[in-house]
PDB file of C-alpha atoms (C1' of nucleotides) in Angstrom:
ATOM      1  CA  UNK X   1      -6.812  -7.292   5.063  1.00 80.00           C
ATOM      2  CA  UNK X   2      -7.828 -11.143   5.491  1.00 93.00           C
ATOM      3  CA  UNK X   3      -5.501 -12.232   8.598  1.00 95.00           C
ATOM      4  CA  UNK X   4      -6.313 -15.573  10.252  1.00 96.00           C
ATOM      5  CA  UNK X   5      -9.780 -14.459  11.889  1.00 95.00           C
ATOM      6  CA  UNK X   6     -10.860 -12.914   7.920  1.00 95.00           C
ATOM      7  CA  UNK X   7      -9.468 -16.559   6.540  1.00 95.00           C
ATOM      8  CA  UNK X   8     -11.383 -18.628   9.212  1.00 96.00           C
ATOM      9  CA  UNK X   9     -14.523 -17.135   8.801  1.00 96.00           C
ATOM     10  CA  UNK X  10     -14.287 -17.690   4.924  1.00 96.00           C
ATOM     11  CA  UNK X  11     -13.356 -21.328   5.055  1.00 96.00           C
ATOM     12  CA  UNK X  12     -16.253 -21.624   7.479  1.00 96.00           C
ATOM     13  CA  UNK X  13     -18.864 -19.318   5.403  1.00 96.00           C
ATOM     14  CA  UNK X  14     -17.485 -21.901   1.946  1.00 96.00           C
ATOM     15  CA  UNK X  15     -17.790 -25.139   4.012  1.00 97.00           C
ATOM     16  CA  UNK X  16     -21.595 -25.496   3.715  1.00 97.00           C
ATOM     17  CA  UNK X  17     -21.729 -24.565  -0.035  1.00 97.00           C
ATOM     18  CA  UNK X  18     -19.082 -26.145  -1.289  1.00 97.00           C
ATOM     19  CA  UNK X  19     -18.728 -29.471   0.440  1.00 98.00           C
ATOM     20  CA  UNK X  20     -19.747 -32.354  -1.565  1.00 98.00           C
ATOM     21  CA  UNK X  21     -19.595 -30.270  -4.924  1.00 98.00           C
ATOM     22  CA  UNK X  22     -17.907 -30.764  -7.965  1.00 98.00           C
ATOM     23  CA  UNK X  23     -15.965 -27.778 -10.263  1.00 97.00           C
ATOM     24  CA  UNK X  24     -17.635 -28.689 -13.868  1.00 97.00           C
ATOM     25  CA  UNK X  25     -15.921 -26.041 -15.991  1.00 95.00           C
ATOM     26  CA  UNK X  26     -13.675 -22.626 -15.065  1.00 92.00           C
ATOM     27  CA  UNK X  27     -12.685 -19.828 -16.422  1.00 90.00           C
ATOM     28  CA  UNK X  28      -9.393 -17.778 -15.324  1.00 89.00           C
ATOM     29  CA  UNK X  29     -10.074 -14.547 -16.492  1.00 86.00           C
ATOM     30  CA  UNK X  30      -6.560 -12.353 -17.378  1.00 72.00           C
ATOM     31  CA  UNK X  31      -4.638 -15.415 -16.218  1.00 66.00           C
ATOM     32  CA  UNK X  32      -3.058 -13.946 -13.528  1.00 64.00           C
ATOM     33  CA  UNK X  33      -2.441 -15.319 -10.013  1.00 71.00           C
ATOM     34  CA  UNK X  34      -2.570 -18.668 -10.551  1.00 72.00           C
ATOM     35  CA  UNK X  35       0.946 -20.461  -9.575  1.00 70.00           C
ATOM     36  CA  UNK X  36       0.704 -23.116 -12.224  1.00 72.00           C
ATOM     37  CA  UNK X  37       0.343 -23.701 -16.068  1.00 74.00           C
ATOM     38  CA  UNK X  38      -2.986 -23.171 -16.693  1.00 77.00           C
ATOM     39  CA  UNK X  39      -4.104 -25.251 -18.817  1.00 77.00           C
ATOM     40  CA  UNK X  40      -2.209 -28.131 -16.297  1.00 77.00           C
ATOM     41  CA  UNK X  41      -4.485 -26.211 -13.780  1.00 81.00           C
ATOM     42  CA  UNK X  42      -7.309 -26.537 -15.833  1.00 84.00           C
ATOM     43  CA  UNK X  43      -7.299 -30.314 -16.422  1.00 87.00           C
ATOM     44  CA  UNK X  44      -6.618 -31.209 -13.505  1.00 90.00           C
ATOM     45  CA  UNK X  45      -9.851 -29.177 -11.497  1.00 94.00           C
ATOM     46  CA  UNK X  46     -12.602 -30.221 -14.127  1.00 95.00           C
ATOM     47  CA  UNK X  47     -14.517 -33.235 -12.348  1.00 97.00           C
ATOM     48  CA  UNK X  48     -13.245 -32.809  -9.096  1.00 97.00           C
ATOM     49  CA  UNK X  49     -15.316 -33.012  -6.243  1.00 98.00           C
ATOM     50  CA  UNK X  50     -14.565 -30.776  -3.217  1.00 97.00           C
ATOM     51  CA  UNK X  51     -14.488 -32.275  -0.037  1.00 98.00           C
ATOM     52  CA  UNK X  52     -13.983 -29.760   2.794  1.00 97.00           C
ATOM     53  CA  UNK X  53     -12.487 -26.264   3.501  1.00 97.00           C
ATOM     54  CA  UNK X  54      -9.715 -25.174   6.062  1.00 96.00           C
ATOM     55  CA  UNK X  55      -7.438 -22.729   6.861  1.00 96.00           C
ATOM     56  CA  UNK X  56      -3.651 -23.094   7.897  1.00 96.00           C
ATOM     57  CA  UNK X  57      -1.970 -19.470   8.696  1.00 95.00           C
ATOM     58  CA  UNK X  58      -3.572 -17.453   6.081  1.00 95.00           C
ATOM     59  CA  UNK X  59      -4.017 -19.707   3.625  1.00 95.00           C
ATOM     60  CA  UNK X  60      -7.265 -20.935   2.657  1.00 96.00           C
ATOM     61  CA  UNK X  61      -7.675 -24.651   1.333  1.00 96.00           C
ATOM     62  CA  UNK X  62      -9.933 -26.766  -0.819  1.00 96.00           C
ATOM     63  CA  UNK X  63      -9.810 -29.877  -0.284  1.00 97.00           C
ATOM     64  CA  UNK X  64     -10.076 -32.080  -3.690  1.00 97.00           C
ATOM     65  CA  UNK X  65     -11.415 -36.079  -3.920  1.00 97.00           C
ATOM     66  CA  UNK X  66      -8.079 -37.048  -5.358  1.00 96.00           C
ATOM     67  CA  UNK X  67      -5.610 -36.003  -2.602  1.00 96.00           C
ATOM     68  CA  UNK X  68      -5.193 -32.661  -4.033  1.00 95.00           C
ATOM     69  CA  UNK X  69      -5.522 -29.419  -2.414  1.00 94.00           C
ATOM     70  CA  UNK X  70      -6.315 -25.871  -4.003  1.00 94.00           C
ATOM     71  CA  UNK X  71      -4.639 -22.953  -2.093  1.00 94.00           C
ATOM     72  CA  UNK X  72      -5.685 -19.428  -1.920  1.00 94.00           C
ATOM     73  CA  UNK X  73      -3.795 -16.883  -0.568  1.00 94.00           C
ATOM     74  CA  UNK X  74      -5.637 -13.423  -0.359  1.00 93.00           C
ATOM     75  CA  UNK X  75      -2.688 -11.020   0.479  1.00 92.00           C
ATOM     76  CA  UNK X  76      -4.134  -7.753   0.943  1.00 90.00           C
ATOM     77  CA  UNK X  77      -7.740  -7.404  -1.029  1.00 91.00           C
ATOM     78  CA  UNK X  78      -8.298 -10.654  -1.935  1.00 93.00           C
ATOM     79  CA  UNK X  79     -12.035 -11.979  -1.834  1.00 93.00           C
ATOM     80  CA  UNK X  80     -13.841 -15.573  -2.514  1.00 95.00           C
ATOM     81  CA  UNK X  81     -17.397 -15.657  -3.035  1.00 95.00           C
ATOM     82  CA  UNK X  82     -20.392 -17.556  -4.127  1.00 95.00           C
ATOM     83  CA  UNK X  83     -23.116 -16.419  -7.006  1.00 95.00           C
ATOM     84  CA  UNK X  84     -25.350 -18.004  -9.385  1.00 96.00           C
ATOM     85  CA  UNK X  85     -23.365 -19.043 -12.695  1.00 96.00           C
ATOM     86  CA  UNK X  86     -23.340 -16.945 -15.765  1.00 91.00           C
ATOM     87  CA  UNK X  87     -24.150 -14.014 -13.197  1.00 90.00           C
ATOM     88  CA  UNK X  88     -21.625 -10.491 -13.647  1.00 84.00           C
ATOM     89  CA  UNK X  89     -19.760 -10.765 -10.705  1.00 83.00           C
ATOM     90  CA  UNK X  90     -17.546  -7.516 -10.825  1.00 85.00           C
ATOM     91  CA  UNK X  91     -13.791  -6.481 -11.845  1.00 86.00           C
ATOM     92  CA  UNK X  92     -10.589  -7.980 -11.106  1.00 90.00           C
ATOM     93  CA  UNK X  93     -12.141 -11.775 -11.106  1.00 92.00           C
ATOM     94  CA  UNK X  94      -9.387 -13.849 -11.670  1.00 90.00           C
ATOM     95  CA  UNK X  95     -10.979 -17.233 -10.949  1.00 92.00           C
ATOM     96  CA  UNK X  96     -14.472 -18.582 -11.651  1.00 93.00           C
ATOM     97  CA  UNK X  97     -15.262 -22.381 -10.663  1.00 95.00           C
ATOM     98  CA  UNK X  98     -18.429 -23.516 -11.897  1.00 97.00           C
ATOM     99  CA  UNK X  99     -20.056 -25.914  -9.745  1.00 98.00           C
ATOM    100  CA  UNK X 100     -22.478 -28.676 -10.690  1.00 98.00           C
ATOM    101  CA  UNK X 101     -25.342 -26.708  -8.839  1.00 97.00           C
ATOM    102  CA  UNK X 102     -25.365 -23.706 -11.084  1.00 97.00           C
ATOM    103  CA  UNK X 103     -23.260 -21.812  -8.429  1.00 97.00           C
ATOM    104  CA  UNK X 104     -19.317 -20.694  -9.081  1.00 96.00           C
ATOM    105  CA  UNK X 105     -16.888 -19.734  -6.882  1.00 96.00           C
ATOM    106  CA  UNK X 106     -15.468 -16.559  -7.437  1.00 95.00           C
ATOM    107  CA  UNK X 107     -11.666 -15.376  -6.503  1.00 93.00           C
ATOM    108  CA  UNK X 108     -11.683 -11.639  -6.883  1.00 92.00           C
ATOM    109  CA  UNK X 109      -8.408  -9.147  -6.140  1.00 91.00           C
ATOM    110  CA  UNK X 110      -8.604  -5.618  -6.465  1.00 89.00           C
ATOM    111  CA  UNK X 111      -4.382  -5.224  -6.422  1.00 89.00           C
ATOM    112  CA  UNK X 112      -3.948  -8.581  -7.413  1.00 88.00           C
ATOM    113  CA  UNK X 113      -1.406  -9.791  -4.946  1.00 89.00           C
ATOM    114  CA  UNK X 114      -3.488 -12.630  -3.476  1.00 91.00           C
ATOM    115  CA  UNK X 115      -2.769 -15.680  -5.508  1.00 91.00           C
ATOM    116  CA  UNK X 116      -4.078 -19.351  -5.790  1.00 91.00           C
ATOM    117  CA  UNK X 117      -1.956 -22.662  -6.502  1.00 90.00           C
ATOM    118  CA  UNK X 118      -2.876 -26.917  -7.307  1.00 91.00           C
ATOM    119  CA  UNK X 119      -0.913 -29.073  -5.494  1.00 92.00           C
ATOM    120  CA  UNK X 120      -0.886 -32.549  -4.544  1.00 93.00           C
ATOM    121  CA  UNK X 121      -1.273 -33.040  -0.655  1.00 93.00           C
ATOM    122  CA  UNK X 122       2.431 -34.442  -0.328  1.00 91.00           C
ATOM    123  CA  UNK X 123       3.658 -31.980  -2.522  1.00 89.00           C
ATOM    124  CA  UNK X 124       2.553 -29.317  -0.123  1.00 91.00           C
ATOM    125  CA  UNK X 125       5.572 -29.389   1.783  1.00 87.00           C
ATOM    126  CA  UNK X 126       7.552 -28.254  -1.217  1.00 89.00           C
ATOM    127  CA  UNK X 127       5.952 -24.719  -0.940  1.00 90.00           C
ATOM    128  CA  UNK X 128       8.680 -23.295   0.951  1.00 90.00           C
ATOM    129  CA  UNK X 129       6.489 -20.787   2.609  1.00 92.00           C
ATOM    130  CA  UNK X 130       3.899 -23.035   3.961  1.00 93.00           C
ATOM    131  CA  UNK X 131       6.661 -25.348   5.069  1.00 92.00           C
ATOM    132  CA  UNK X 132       8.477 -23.031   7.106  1.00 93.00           C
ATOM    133  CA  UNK X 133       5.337 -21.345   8.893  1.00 94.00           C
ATOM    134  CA  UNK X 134       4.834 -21.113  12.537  1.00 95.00           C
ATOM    135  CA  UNK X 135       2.531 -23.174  14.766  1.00 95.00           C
ATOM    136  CA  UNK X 136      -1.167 -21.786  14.714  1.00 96.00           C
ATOM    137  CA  UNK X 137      -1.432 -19.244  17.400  1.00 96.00           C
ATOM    138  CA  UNK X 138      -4.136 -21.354  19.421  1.00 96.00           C
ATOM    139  CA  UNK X 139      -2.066 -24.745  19.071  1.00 96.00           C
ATOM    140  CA  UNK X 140       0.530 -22.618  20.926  1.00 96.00           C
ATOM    141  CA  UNK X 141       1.041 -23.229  24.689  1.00 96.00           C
ATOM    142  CA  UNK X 142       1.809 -20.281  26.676  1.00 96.00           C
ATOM    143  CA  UNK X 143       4.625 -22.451  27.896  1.00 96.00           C
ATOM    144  CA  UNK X 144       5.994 -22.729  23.939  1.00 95.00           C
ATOM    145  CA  UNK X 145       5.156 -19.070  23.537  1.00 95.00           C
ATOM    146  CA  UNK X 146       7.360 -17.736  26.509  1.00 95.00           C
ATOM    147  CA  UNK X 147      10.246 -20.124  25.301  1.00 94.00           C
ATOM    148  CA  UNK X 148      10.126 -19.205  21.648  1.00 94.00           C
ATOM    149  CA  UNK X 149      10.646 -15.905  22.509  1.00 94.00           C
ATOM    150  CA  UNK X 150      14.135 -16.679  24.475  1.00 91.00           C
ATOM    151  CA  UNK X 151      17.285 -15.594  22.416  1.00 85.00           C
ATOM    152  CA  UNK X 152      15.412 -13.402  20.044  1.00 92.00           C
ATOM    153  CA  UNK X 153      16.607 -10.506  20.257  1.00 90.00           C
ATOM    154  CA  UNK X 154      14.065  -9.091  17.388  1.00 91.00           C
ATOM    155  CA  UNK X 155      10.849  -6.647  18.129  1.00 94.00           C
ATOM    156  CA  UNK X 156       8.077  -8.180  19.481  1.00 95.00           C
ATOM    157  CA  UNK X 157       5.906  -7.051  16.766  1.00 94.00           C
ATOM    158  CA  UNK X 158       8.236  -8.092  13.871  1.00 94.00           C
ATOM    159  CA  UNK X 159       8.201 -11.206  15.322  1.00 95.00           C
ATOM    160  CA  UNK X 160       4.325 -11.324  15.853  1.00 95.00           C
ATOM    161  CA  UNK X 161       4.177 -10.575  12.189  1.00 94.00           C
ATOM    162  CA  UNK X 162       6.964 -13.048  11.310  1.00 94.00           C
ATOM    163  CA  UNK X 163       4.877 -16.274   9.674  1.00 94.00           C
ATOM    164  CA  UNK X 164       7.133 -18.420  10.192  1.00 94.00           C
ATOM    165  CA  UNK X 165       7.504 -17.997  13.952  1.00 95.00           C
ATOM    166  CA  UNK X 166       3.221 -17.717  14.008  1.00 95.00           C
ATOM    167  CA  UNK X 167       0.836 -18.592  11.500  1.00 95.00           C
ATOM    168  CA  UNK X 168      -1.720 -16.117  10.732  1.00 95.00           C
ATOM    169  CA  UNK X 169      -1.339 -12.644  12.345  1.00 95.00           C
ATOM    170  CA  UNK X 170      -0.889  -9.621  10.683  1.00 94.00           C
ATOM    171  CA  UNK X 171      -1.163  -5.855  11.116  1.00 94.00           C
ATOM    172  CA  UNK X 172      -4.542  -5.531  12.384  1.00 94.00           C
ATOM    173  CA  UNK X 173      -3.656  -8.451  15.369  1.00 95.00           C
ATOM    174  CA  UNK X 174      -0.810  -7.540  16.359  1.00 95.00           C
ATOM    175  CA  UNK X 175      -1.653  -3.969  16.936  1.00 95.00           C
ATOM    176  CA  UNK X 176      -5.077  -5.136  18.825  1.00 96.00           C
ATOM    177  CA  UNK X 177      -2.976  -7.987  20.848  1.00 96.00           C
ATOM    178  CA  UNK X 178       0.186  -5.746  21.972  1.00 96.00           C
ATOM    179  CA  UNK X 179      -2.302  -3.184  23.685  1.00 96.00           C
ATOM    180  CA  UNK X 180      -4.981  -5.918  25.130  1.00 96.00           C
ATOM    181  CA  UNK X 181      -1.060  -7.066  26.860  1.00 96.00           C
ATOM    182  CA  UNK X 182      -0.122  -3.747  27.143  1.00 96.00           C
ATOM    183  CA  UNK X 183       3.267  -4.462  25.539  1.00 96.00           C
ATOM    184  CA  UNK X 184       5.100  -2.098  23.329  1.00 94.00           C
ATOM    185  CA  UNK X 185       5.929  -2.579  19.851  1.00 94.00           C
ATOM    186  CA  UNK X 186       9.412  -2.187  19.903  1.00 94.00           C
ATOM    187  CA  UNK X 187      10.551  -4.382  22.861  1.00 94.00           C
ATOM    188  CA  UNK X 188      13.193  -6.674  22.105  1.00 94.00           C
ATOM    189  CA  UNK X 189      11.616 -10.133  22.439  1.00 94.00           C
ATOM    190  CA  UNK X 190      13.822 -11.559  24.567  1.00 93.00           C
ATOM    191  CA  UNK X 191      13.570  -9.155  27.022  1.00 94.00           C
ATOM    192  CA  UNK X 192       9.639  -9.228  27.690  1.00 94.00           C
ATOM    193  CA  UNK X 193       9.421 -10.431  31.432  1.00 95.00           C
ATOM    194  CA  UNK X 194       7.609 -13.628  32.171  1.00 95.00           C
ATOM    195  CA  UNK X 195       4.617 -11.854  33.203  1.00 96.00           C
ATOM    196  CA  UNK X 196       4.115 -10.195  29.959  1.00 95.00           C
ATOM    197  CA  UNK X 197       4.892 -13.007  27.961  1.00 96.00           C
ATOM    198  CA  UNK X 198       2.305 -14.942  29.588  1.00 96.00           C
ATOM    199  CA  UNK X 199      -0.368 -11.802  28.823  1.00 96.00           C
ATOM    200  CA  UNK X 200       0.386 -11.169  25.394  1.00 96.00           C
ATOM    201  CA  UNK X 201       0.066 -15.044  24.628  1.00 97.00           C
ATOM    202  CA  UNK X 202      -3.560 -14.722  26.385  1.00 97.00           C
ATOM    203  CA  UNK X 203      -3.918 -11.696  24.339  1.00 96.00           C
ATOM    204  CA  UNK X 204      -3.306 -12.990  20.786  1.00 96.00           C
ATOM    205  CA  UNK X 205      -5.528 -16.135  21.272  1.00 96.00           C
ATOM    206  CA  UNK X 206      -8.549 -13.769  23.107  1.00 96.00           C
ATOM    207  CA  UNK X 207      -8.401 -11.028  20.373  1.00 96.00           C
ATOM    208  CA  UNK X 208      -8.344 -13.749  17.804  1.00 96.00           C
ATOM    209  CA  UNK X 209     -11.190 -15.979  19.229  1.00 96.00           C
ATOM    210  CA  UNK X 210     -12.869 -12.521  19.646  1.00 96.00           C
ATOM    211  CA  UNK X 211     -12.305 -11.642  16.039  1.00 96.00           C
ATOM    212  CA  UNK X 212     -13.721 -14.591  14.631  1.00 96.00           C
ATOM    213  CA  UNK X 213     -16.537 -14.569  16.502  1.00 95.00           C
ATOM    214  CA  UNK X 214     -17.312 -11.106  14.881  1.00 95.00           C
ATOM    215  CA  UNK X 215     -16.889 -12.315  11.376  1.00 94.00           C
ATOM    216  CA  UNK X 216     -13.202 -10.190  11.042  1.00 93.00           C
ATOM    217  CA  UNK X 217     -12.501  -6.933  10.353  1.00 91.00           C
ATOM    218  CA  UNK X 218     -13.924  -4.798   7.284  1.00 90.00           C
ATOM    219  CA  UNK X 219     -11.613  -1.822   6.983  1.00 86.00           C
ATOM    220  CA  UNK X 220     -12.394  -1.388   3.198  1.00 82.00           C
ATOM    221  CA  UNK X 221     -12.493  -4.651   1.403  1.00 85.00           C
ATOM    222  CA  UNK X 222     -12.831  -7.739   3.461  1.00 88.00           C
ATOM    223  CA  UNK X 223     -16.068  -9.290   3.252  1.00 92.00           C
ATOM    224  CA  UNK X 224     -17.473 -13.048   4.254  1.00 92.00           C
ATOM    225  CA  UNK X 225     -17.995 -15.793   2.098  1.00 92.00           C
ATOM    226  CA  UNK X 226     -21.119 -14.404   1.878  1.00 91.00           C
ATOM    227  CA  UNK X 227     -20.503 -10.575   1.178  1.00 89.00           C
ATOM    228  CA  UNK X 228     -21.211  -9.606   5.004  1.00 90.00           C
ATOM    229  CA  UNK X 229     -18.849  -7.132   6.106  1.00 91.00           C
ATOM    230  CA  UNK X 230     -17.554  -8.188   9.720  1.00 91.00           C
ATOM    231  CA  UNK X 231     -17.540  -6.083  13.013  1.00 92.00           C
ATOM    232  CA  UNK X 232     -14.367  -6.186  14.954  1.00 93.00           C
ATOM    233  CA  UNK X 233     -13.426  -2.856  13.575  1.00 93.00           C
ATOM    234  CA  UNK X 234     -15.793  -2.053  15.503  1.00 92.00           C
ATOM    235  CA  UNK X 235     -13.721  -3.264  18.813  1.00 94.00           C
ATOM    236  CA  UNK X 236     -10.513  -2.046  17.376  1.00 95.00           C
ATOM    237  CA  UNK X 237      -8.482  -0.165  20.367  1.00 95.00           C
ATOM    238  CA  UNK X 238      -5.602   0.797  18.656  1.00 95.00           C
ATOM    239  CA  UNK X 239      -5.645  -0.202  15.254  1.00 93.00           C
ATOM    240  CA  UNK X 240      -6.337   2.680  12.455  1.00 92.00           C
ATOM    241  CA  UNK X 241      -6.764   5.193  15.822  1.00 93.00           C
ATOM    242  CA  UNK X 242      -3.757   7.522  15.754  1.00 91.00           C
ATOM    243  CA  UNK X 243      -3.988  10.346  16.922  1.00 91.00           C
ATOM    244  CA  UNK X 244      -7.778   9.738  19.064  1.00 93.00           C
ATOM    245  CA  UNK X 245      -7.698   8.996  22.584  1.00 94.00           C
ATOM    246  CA  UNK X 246      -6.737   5.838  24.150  1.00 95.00           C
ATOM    247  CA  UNK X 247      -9.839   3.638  25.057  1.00 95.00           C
ATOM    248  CA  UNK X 248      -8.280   2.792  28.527  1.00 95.00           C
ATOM    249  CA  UNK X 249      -6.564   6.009  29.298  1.00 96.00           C
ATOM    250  CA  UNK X 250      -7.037   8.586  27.207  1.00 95.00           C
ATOM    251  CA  UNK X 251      -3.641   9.703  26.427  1.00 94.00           C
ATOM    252  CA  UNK X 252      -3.217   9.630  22.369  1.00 93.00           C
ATOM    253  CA  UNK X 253      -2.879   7.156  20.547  1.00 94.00           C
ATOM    254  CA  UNK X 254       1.008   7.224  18.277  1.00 94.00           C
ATOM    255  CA  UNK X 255       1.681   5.803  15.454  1.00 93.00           C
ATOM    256  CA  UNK X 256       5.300   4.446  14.784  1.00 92.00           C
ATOM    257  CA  UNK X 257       6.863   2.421  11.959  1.00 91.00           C
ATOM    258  CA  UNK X 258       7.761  -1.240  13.432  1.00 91.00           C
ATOM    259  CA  UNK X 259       9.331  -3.713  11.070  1.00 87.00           C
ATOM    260  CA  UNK X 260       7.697  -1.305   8.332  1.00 87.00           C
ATOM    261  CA  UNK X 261       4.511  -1.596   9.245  1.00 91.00           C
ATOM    262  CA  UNK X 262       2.572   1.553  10.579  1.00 93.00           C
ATOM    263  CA  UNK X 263       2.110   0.486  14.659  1.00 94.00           C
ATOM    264  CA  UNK X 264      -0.775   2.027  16.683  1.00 94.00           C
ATOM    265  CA  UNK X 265       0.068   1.361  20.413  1.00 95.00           C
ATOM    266  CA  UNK X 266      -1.300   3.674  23.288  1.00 95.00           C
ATOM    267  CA  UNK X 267       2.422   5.448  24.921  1.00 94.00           C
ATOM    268  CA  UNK X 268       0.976   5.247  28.539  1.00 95.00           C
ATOM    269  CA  UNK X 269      -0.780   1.607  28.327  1.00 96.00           C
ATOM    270  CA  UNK X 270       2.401   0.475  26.262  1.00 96.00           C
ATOM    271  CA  UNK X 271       5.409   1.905  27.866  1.00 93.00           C
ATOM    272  CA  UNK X 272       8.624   0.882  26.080  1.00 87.00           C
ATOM    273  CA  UNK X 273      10.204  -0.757  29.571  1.00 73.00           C
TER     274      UNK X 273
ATOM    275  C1'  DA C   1      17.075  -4.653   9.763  1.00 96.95           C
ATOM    276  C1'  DG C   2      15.580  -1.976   6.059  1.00 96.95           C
ATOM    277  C1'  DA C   3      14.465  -0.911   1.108  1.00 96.95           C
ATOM    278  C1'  DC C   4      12.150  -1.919  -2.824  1.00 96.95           C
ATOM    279  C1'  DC C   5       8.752  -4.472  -5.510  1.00 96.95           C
ATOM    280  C1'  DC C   6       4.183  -6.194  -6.785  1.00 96.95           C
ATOM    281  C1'  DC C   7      -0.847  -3.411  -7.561  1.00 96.95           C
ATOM    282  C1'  DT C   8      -5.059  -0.338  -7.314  1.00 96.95           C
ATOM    283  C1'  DG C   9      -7.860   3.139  -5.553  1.00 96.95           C
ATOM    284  C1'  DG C  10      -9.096   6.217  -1.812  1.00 96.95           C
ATOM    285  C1'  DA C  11      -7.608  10.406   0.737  1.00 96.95           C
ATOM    286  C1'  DC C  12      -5.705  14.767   0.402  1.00 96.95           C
TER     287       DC C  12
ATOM    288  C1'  DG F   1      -0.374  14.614  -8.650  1.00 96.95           C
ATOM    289  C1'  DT F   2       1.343  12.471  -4.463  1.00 96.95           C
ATOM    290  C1'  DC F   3       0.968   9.600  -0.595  1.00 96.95           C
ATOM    291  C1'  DC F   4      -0.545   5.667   1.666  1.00 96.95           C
ATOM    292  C1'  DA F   5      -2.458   0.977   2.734  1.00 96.95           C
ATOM    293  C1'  DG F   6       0.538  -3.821   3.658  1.00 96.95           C
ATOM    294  C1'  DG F   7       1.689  -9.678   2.918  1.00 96.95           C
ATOM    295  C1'  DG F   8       5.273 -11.771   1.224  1.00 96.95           C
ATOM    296  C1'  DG F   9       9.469 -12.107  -1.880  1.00 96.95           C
ATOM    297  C1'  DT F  10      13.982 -10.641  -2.739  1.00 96.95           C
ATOM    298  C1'  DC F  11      18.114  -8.208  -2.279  1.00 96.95           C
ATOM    299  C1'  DT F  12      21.490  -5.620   0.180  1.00 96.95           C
TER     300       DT F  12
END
DNA sequence: AGACCCCTGGAC
DNA sequence: GTCCAGGGGTCT
């Protein structure tokens, strides 16, 4: 599932190949996922020239030569990716973007959740879920992190999860960051001593830097901008690993419902204090 | 805080 | 055939 680490690693993978192109004619298959009125959607992306890539949360933006932005968000299985024009790139495309070197950009999604929107760069502010998201998990001091966490009386991982207290973790990350800070699930947040506040901030930005560097995780249908899988599943402690020992102490991994989400956490490593 | 919804396909 | 995966929206 594209968290921040699957996102990054997209925007990065797009950067090269899309920078400096211009979207000469689309084609919006089905017509679903896209925010706007499509034909709006449609004149207003022919000719435009795409200047750079970035992420925010889990959002993934292009950055257009008239001050306008085009956002994708991928939910759970959705994919963007690169092939020659005209090529057969698969089922459930939803987007094609023909560029003016005989490449498109594909937006492909399985369970068609993920969805993509225009908007003009002060208009942004107006999406009431990008305006109310959290600060970016490494623009976080562990300073901000400890006193964010005063008066909420919430689980830690709800709040983890929580976008709008920080951008860009999901499922995967806060599973893999509770355990690195050996922190339970289901503590209150406002409760979490100083000390552990301090490790699972050190946590979230390690296992993210960590993730990225590995190109994300590819449980099933994450790939790079490239069609790479990644390899932190590979360096997954708890995540997907109920029931199989604990990497640290070999007690079993459990598996508990947290802010309905299935939780992996290791009982002995993550002791609910 | 929890339930349901969106959706598809893999596991059983 | 049933269950499950889960990000975000919405409603209770």
């Amino acid at each position: 599932m594209p968290e921040l680490p699957e996102v990054e690693t997209i925007a990065r993978g797009l950067r090269p190949v899309l920078v400096g192109r211009t979207i000469i004619s689309m084609s919006i298959p089905g017509g679903h996922l896209i925010r706007q009125n499509q034909k709006l959607f449609q004149s207003k992306l022919i000719g435009r020239r795409i200047l750079d890539t970035h992420r925010r949360g889990k959002i993934l933006f292009l950055e257009l030569d008239d001050d306008t932005l085009l956002a994708f968000h991928l939910r759970m299985t959705g994919r963007l990716g690169m092939a020659p024009t005209g090529r057969t790139v698969g089922k459930h495309v939803h987007l094609l973007l023909d560029l003016d070197n005989d490449t498109t950009l594909f937006f492909q999604d399985q369970r068609k959740f993920g969805t993509c929107g225009y908007y003009k760069a002060e208009e942004l502010k107006a999406w009431p879920f990008y305006a109310s998201l959290g600060p970016e998990p490494f623009a976080l001091s562990a300073r901000d992190f400890a006193s964010m966490l005063k008066g909420r009386k919430g689980r830690i991982k709800a709040l983890l999860l929580d976008q709008r207290f920080v951008a860009g973790i999901g499922n995967i990350y806060a599973d893999e960051s509770l355990f690195r800070a050996r922190v339970h699930p289901a503590t209150p947040a406002n409760v979490l001593s100083p000390n552990k506040a301090r490790r699972l901030h050190t946590a979230i930005q390690a296992v993210l830097h960590e993730a990225i560097a590995a190109g994300g995780s590819s449980i099933r249908d994450y790939r790079t901008a490239s069609g790479l899988v990644g390899s932190f599943q590979n360096a997954f402690h708890v995540y997907g690993r109920g029931s199989q020992p604990c990497t640290r102490c070999g007690s079993l991994i459990q598996t508990a419902k947290v802010a309905g989400r299935t939780s992996s956490f290791c009982p002995r490593c993550q002791p609910l204090s």
